[in-house]
C-alpha positions in Angstrom: -7.2 -24.3 9.2 -7.9 -21.1 8.3 -7.4 -19.6 11.7 -3.8 -20.3 11.7 -3.4 -18.8 8.2 -4.3 -15.7 10.1 -7.2 -15.3 7.4 -11.3 -14.4 8.5 -14.7 -14.8 6.8 -16.6 -12.2 5.7 -20.2 -12.6 4.1 -22.1 -10.1 3.0 -24.4 -11.9 0.9 -27.9 -13.4 2.7 -25.9 -16.8 0.8 -22.3 -17.2 -0.1 -23.2 -19.3 -3.0 -26.1 -16.7 -4.5 -26.1 -16.2 -8.4 -25.0 -12.8 -8.3 -22.0 -12.4 -6.2 -18.6 -11.7 -6.4 -15.3 -13.1 -3.9 -13.5 -11.4 -3.0 -10.4 -12.5 -1.8 -9.0 -8.7 0.4 -5.6 -8.0 2.5 -7.5 -4.7 3.1 -8.9 -4.3 6.6 -10.6 -0.7 6.9 -13.6 -0.6 7.5 -14.3 2.6 4.4 -14.0 -0.9 3.0 -16.8 -2.3 4.6 -18.8 0.9 3.3 -17.8 0.4 -0.3 -18.6 -3.6 -0.4 -22.6 -2.3 1.0 -22.7 0.7 -2.0 -22.0 -1.9 -4.5 -24.4 -4.5 -3.7 -26.7 -1.8 -4.3 -26.6 0.2 -6.8 -25.8 -3.3 -8.8 -27.4 -6.4 -7.2 -24.3 -8.3 -7.1 -23.5 -9.1 -3.5 -19.8 -9.3 -2.2 -18.6 -12.2 -0.2 -14.7 -11.2 1.3 -12.0 -13.3 2.7 -9.4 -11.3 4.2 -5.8 -12.1 5.8 -2.2 -11.1 4.5 -1.8 -11.3 1.4 0.9 -14.1 1.3 -1.7 -16.4 3.3 -4.7 -15.4 -0.1 -2.1 -16.1 -2.4 -1.5 -19.7 -0.8 -4.9 -20.6 -0.7 -4.8 -19.7 -4.6 -3.6 -21.6 -5.7 -4.2 -24.7 -2.9 -7.2 -23.6 -4.4 -6.2 -23.6 -8.7 -9.2 -24.9 -10.7 -11.8 -24.7 -7.8 -11.0 -21.6 -6.4 -13.2 -19.5 -5.1 -11.7 -16.1 -5.8 -12.8 -13.8 -8.4 -11.1 -10.9 -7.3 -7.4 -10.2 -5.6 -6.8 -7.5 -3.9 -3.5 -6.4 -2.1 -2.1 -3.9 -0.3 1.4 -3.8 -2.3 2.1 -3.4 -5.6 4.2 -6.9 -4.5 1.4 -9.0 -3.4 -0.2 -8.3 -6.8 3.2 -8.6 -8.5 3.6 -12.1 -7.0 0.1 -13.1 -7.5 0.3 -12.4 -11.2 3.7 -13.8 -11.6 2.0 -17.2 -9.8 -0.3 -17.6 -12.6 -2.8 -16.7 -10.5 -4.7 -13.3 -12.6 -5.8 -12.7 -15.7 -5.6 -10.6 -18.8 -8.2 -8.6 -18.7 -10.4 -6.1 -20.6 -11.9 -3.0 -19.3 -12.3 0.4 -20.8 -13.5 2.1 -17.8 -10.7 1.0 -16.2 -8.0 2.2 -19.1 -8.8 4.9 -19.1 -9.4 5.8 -14.6 -5.9 4.0 -14.2 -2.3 5.5 -15.2 -0.1 3.4 -17.0 2.4 3.3 -14.6 -0.3 2.5 -11.6 -1.5 -1.0 -13.5 0.6 -3.7 -15.1 1.4 -3.6 -18.0 -0.5 -7.0 -19.0 -4.1 -5.2 -17.2 -3.6 -8.3 -14.9 -3.8 -5.9 -12.0 -4.6 -2.0 -11.3 -4.0 0.6 -7.9 -7.0 1.9 -7.2 -5.4 3.7 -4.2 -1.6 5.7 -3.5 -0.2 5.7 -0.5 3.1 8.0 -0.6 6.4 6.5 1.7 7.6 10.0 3.4 9.8 11.2 6.7 7.8 12.3 9.9 10.1 14.8 12.2 9.1 15.7 15.3 8.2 20.3 15.3 11.1 22.1 17.0 14.0 19.3 16.3 15.7 21.2 14.0 16.0 18.6 11.3 13.4 19.7 9.0 16.5 21.7 7.4 18.8 19.0 6.2 15.9 16.8 5.2 15.9 16.7 1.3 16.8 13.2 -0.1 16.2 9.3 -0.1 19.0 9.3 -1.0 20.6 11.7 2.2 18.3 9.8 5.1 21.8 7.3 4.4 24.7 10.3 4.8 26.2 9.5 8.6 25.2 13.0 9.4 21.2 11.3 10.9 23.3 8.8 12.6 20.9 7.7 15.9 17.9 9.3 13.9 16.0 8.0 11.9 12.7 4.6 13.0 11.6 2.5 10.8 10.3 -0.5 10.8 11.4 -4.2 9.8 12.6 -5.6 6.3 9.7 -7.5 6.5 7.6 -5.6 5.6 6.6 -5.4 2.8 6.4 -0.9 1.7 10.5 -0.9 3.1 11.3 -3.7 0.2 8.8 -1.6 -2.2 10.8 1.6 -1.4 14.3 -0.4 -1.6 12.9 -1.1 -4.8 12.3 1.4 -5.7 15.7 3.0 -4.8 17.2 -0.5 -7.3 15.4 1.4 -10.2 16.5 4.3 -9.7 20.7 3.3 -9.1 21.0 0.1 -9.4 22.1 -2.6 -7.0 25.5 -1.8 -5.3 24.3 1.6 -4.7 21.0 0.2 -3.0 22.9 -1.9 -0.6 25.2 0.7 0.8 21.7 2.9 0.8 20.1 0.1 3.1 24.0 -0.3 5.2 23.9 3.7 5.4 19.8 3.3 7.0 20.6 0.8 9.0 23.7 2.6 10.3 21.8 6.0 11.2 18.8 3.8 12.8 17.6 5.2 16.6 17.4 1.5 17.7 16.4 -1.9 16.5 13.3 -2.2 14.3 9.9 -2.7 15.9 6.7 -2.7 15.5 5.0 -1.0 12.8 4.2 2.9 11.1 2.9 4.2 13.7 4.8 2.7 16.4 7.5 4.3 14.3 6.2 8.6 14.7 4.9 8.4 18.0 8.8 7.1 18.6 9.6 10.5 17.5 7.1 11.9 18.9 8.6 10.9 22.3 11.4 11.8 21.6 13.7 8.7 20.0 15.3 10.0 17.2 13.9 12.8 14.7 12.4 11.4 11.7 10.5 8.2 11.4 9.5 6.4 7.5 5.9 6.1 7.5 3.0 6.0 5.1 0.8 8.4 5.0 -2.5 7.5 5.7 -0.7 5.8 8.9 -1.2 9.9 9.9 -4.7 10.1 8.8 -5.9 7.6 10.5 -3.8 9.0 14.6 -5.2 12.4 14.1 -8.6 11.8 16.7 -7.7 8.2 17.1 -9.4 6.7 19.9 -6.0 5.2 21.3 -5.2 9.0 23.0 -1.3 8.3 22.7 -1.4 8.0 19.0 -3.1 11.7 18.8 -1.4 13.5 21.1 1.7 12.0 19.1 0.5 13.1 15.5 0.3 16.8 17.1 4.1 16.8 17.5 5.2 15.6 13.8 4.9 17.1 10.7 6.0 15.4 7.4 8.7 16.0 4.8 8.3 15.0 1.5 11.6 13.8 0.2 12.1 12.5 -3.7 14.5 10.6 -5.2 18.0 12.6 -6.4 15.9 12.7 -10.9 12.3 11.3 -9.8 9.4 12.3 -7.2 8.0 10.8 -4.7 7.7 7.7 -3.8 4.2 5.6 -4.4 3.0 2.8 -3.4 -1.0 1.7 -5.1 -3.4 -0.8 -3.4 -4.3 -2.4 -5.9 -7.0 -5.4 -7.8 -7.0 -8.2 -10.1 -9.2 -10.4 -10.8 -8.6 -14.3 -11.2 -7.2 -16.7 -13.5 -10.2 -19.3 -12.6 -12.4 -16.4 -11.7 -16.5 -18.0 -11.4 -18.0 -14.4 -11.4 -15.1 -12.4 -13.9 -18.2 -10.3 -15.7 -18.7 -9.2 -11.6 -15.3 -8.9 -11.1 -14.6 -6.7 -13.4 -17.4 -4.3 -12.5 -16.4 -4.2 -9.1 -12.7 -3.6 -9.8 -14.1 -0.8 -12.9 -16.7 0.9 -9.6 -13.7 1.0 -7.6 -11.7 2.7 -10.0 -15.1 4.9 -9.9 -15.5 9.1 -8.4 -18.2 8.1 -5.3 -15.5 5.4 -4.0 -12.1 6.9 -5.1 -14.2 9.8 -2.8 -14.2 7.6 -0.2 -11.0 5.8 -0.3 -10.0 9.3 0.9 -11.8 10.6 3.0 -11.9 7.8 5.2 -8.7 6.0 4.6 -6.7 8.6 3.9 -5.4 8.0 0.6 -5.0 9.4 -2.2 -6.9 8.9 -4.8 -6.5 7.5 -8.7 -8.6 9.6 -10.2 -6.8 13.3 -11.6 -10.5 14.8 -10.6 -10.9 13.6 -7.0 -9.1 15.2 -4.5 -7.5 13.7 -1.4 -9.2 14.9 2.1 -8.8 18.6 3.2 -6.7 16.6 6.5 -4.5 14.7 3.1 -4.2 18.3 1.3 -3.3 20.5 4.5 0.5 18.2 4.8 1.1 20.0 1.1 2.0 18.5 -2.1 4.4 16.6 -4.0 5.4 15.0 -7.4 4.9 10.8 -7.8 7.8 9.3 -8.0 8.5 8.8 -12.7 9.4 5.1 -12.3 6.6 2.4 -13.0 4.4 1.2 -10.2 5.1 -2.5 -12.3 9.0 -1.6 -11.1 8.5 -2.7 -7.5 7.7 -6.4 -8.3 9.8 -6.8 -10.1 12.9 -5.6 -8.3 11.5 -6.8 -5.0 13.1 -10.5 -4.7 16.1 -8.2 -5.3 14.9 -6.2 -2.3 14.6 -8.5 0.5 17.9 -10.3 -0.7 19.3 -6.8 -0.3 18.3 -5.9 2.9 19.7 -9.3 3.9 22.9 -8.9 3.1 22.6 -5.1 5.1 21.8 -6.6 8.3 18.6 -4.5 8.1 16.4 -7.1 10.6 
């Protein structure tokens, strides 16, 4: 049954039922996270048990388990998943001076039921030498007919695209968002397929000139064992669009303490650890994500891409507008 749901379990502790433990349900699937789990165990003596799956499967599992759920912490790769968990009554408000100090208000839940831990920017990746860079400016302008046949982007069921459209709704309303989504569809170089790396590789190989992608994927393509990725990323560069009345769109990977967490204190300690300077450096260096802490710098590679100003809207808005975004994508014919 777990296999059908796409759920895998990684037990880092010697016993799943150890007295001092914390049970993590995580959508993240990175080697950096394994390193952080081991660090936390070493520093605290608290054993870490991990269940990995997509956010939808994890949320469904927590709902099914109910009050008997062993889950202490839910980690997702975007704000919409965290919002869904909260609106489903699966998270609880926690009090933590450390988290309130380290994590900006706009990057955490207004009721402190979840907290952003890393940032990703959704940007335009263009082919070097295509001449397209000088035409790039705002997210709004990506829907301009001048980019007809130039845009590569993944499907509308992708949560990163849903959050981007949720931000468009926050800035301009639903009517504009529908027009914008239709404009992007009209400008697509081909029908949506594959992940962000696929879009970047397509642009590098001359299919369209602009890929919409998350920044950390670009970092992961550099020096990748997959030569097709390593070669493709050499042919492209990043441009940071902004909203007309805002900044560059960002999303967060974050965590919250589950409603019936059997190890609540350990869960809070774990999230506080992920918001610490040491953990933030590992996120930044190992996974090319932007750290939440102002005093922690992005990796040298990420810094080489340039700087941008975060969008002005609260991350909470991305989750609040998710259902609207899904409906508008359907109306726009964005597959």
